Coordinates of C-alpha atoms in Angstrom, one line a residue:
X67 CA 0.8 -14.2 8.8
X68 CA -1.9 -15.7 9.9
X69 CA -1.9 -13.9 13.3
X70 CA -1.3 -10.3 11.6
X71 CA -4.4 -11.2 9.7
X72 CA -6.7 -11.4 12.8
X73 CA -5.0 -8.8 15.0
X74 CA -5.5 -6.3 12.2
X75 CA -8.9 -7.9 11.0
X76 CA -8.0 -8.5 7.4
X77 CA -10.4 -10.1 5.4
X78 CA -9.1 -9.6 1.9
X79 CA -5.6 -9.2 1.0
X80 CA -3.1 -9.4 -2.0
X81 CA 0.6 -11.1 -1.7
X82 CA 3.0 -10.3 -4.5
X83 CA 6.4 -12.0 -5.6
X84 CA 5.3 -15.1 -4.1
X85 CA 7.4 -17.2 -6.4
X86 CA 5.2 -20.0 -5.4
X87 CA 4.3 -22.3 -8.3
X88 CA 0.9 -23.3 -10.1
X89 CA 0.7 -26.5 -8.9
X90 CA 1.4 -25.9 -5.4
X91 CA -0.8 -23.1 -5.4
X92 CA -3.8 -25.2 -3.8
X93 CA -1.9 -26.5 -1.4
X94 CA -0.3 -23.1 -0.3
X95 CA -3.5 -21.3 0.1
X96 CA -5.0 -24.3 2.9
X97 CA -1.8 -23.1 4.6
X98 CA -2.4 -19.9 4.3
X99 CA -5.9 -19.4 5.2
X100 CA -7.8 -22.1 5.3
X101 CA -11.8 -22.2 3.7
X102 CA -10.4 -18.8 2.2
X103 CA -10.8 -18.1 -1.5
X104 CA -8.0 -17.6 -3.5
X105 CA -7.0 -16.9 -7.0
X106 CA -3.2 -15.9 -8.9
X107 CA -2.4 -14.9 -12.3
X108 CA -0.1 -17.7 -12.6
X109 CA -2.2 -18.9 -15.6
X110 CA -0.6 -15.6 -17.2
X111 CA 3.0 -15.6 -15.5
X112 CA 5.0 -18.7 -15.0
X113 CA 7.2 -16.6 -12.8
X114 CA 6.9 -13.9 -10.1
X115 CA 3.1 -13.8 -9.2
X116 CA -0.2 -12.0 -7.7
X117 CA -2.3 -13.7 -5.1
X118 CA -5.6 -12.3 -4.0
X119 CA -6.9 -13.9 -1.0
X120 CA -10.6 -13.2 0.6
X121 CA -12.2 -14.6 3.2
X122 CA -16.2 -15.8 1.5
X123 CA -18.1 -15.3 4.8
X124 CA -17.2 -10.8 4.3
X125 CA -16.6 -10.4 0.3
X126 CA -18.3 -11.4 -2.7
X127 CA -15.4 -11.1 -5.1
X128 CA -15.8 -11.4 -9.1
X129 CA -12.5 -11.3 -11.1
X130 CA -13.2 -8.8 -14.2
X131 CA -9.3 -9.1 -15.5
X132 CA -6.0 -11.0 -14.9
X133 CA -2.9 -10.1 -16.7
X134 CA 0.7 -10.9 -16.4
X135 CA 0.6 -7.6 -14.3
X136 CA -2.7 -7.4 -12.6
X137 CA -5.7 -9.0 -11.2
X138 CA -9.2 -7.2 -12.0
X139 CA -11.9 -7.7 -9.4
X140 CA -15.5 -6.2 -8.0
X141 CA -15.5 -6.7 -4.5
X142 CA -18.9 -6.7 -2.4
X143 CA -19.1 -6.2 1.4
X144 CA -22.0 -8.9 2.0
X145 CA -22.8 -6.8 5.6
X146 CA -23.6 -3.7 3.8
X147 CA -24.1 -4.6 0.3
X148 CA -21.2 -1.6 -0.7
X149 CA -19.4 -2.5 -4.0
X150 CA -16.1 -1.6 -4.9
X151 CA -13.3 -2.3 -7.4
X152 CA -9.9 -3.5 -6.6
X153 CA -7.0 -3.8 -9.1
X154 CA -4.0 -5.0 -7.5
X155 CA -0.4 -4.6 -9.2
X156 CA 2.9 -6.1 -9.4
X157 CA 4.6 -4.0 -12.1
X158 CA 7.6 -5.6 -13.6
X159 CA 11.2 -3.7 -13.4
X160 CA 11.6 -3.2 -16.6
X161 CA 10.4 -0.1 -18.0
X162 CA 9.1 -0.7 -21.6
X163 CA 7.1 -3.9 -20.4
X164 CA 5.0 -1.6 -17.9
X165 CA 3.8 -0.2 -20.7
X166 CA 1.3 -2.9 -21.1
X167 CA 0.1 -2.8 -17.2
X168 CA -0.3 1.3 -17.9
X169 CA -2.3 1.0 -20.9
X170 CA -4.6 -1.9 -19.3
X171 CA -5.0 0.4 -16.4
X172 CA -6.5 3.0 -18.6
X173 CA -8.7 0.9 -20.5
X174 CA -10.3 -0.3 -17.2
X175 CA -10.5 3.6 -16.7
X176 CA -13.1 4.3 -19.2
X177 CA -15.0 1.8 -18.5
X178 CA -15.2 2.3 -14.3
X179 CA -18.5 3.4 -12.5
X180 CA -18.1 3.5 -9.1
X181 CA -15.5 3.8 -6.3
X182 CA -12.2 1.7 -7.8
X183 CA -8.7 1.2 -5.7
X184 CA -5.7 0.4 -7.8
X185 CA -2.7 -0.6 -5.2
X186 CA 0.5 -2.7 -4.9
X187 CA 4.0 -2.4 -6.1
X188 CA 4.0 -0.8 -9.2
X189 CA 7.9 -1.1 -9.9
X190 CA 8.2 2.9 -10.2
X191 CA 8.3 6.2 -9.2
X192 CA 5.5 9.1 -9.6
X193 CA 7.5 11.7 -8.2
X194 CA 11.2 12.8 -8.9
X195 CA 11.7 13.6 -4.8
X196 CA 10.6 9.6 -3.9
X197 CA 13.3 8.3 -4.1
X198 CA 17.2 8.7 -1.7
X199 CA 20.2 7.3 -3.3
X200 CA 19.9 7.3 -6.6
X201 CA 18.7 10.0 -9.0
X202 CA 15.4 10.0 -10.6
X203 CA 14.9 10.7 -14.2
X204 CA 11.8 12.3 -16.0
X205 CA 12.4 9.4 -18.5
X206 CA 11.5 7.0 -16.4
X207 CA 8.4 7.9 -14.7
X208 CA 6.9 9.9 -17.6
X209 CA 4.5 7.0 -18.3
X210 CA 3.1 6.0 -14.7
X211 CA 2.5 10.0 -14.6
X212 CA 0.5 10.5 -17.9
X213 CA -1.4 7.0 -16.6
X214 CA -2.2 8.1 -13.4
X215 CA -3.8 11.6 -15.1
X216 CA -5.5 10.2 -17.5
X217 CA -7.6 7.9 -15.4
X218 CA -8.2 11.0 -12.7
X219 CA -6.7 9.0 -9.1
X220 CA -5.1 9.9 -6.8
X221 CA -3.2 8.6 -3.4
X222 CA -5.3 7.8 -0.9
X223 CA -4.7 9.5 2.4
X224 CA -2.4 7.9 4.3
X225 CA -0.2 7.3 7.6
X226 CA 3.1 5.5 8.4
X227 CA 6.2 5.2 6.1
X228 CA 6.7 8.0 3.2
X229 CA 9.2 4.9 1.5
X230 CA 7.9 1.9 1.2
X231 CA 11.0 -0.1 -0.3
X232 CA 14.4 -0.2 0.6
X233 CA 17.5 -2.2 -0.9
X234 CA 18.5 -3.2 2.5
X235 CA 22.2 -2.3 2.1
X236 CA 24.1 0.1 4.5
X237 CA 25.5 3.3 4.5
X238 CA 25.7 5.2 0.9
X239 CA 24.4 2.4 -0.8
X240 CA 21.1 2.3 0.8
X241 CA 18.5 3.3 -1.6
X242 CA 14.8 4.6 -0.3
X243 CA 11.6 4.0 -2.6
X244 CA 8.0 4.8 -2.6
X245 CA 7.2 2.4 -5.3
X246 CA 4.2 1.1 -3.4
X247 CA 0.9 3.5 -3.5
X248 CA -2.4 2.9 -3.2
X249 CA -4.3 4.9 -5.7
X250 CA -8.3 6.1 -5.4
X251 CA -10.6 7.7 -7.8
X252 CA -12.9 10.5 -7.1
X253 CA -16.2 7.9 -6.4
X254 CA -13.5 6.1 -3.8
X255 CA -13.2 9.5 -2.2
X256 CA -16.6 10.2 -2.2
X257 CA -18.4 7.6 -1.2
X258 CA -16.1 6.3 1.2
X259 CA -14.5 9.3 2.6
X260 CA -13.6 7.0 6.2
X261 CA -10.7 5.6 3.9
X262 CA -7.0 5.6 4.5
X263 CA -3.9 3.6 4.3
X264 CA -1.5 2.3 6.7
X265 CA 2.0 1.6 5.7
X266 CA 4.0 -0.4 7.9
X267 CA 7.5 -0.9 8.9
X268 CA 9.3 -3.0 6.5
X269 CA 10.6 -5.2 8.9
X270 CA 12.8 -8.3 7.5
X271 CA 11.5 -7.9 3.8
X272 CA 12.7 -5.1 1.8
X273 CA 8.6 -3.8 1.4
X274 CA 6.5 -2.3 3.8
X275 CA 3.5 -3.9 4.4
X276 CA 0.2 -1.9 3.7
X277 CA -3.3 -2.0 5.1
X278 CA -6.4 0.0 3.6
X279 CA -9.5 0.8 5.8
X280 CA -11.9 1.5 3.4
X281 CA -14.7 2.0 6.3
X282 CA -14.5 3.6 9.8
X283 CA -11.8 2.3 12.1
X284 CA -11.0 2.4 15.4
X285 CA -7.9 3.8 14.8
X286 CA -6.5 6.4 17.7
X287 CA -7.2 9.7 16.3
X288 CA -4.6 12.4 16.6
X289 CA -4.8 14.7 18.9
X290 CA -3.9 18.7 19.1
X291 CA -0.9 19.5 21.1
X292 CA -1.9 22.4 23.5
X293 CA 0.4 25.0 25.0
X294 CA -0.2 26.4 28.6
X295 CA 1.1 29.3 29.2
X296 CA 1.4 28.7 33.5
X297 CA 4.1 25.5 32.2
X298 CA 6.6 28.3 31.9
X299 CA 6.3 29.0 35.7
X300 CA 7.5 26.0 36.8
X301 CA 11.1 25.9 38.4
X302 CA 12.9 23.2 36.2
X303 CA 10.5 24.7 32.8
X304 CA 13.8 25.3 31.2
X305 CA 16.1 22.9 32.5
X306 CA 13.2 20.0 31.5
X307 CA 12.8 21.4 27.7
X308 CA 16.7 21.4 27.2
X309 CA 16.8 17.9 28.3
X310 CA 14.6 17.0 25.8
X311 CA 15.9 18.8 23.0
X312 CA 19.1 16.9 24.2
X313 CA 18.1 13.4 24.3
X314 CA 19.4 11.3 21.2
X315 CA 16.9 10.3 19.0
X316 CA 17.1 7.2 16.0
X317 CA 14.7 7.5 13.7
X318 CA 14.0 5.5 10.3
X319 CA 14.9 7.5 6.7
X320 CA 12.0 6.0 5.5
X321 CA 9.4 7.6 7.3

């Protein structure tokens, strides 16, 4: 962990279904990252829990709201004094008791000025088509959707994996998921229009891992595939483009 966080120069950073308990919690975060701040909601969850992690030296953090769902925070970036907010989510699997995280969501909503990220694993679907292997009601994402329109974000641009949670079995019982997101409002947008988010490969864990760049980044830009027309001329032209459409390719479903 500790290595991912420098090679990817992460200086603030939420872990969710840590199972890790209160009293340990101290202890735990030296581990983690030590003279980093930390806080949980484990004062509002005995159970399954949020951990928000910053390092002092880059972010001023204040924590606006913690609920059994959520942690509430204004984050500023000491270096150039920008101010954002970040609400992080664990949703729980049952549907009736998100109803709580989406009407908590909302009431931050009409009270937000200012660029405002909600992201983390919020337990459910926005979209019928995001999910492979089991069928995808109307029922159950009817809430997240009405939620999600009544406080005006959005997705934030992103690159990597499409699903970011699989079940990990094989064959026709595999199930695909996109039931992690990272969601922006129209200030995040505007004001930092550098943003995007990265999801990774899921690795051993059944979620992908997910990195936000909410300022330029050296990222490798993409590049336009050109055609040249004199490529056609060469001897083996055809014989090299058949061996390619020929090679055997593995891919991942969950891109």
């Amino acid at each position: 962990m500790q290595m991912f966080l420098y090679q990817s120069k992460v200086s603030l950073f939420g872990l969710l279904e840590t199972k890790i308990k209160r009293n340990r919690a101290h202890s735990a975060s030296l581990n983690l990252c030590a003279g980093w701040s930390f806080t949980t909601n484990l004062s509002m969850h005995k159970g399954v829990s949020i951990w928000m992690v910053w390092n002092q030296e880059v972010y001023l953090v204040n924590i606006e709201g913690v609920t059994d769902q959520l942690i509430h925070s204004l984050v500023e970036d000491k270096a150039t004094g920008t101010r954002f907010h970040v609400t992080m989510i664990y949703g729980f699997n049952d549907q009736s008791l998100r109803r709580s995280l989406w009407a908590y969501i909302m009431s931050i909503s009409g009270q937000m000025t200012g660029p405002w990220v909600v992201l983390g694993d919020f337990n459910c679907l926005f979209n019928k088509e995001e999910r492979i292997g089991r069928p995808v009601t109307m029922e159950e994402i009817i809430d997240f959707k009405v939620c999600v329109g009544q406080c005006g974000l959005q997705d934030l641009r992103s690159t990597g994996f499409f699903y970011t949670w699989s079940n990990k079995q094989q064959g026709v019982a595999r199930v695909y998921s996109k039931i992690y997101r990272v969601l922006v409002n129209d200030e995040w947008v505007s004001d930092l229009p550098e943003s995007i988010s990265c999801f990774l490969q899921e690795g051993l864990y059944d979620h992908c891992l997910v990195l936000v760049h909410w300022k330029k980044h050296n990222m490798s830009r993409t590049r336009q595939f050109r055609y040249f027309n004199m490529w056609c001329l060469a001897p083996d032209f055809l014989r090299k483009i058949k061996s390619s459409w020929d090679e055997r390719i593995v891919g991942r479903r969950m891109f």
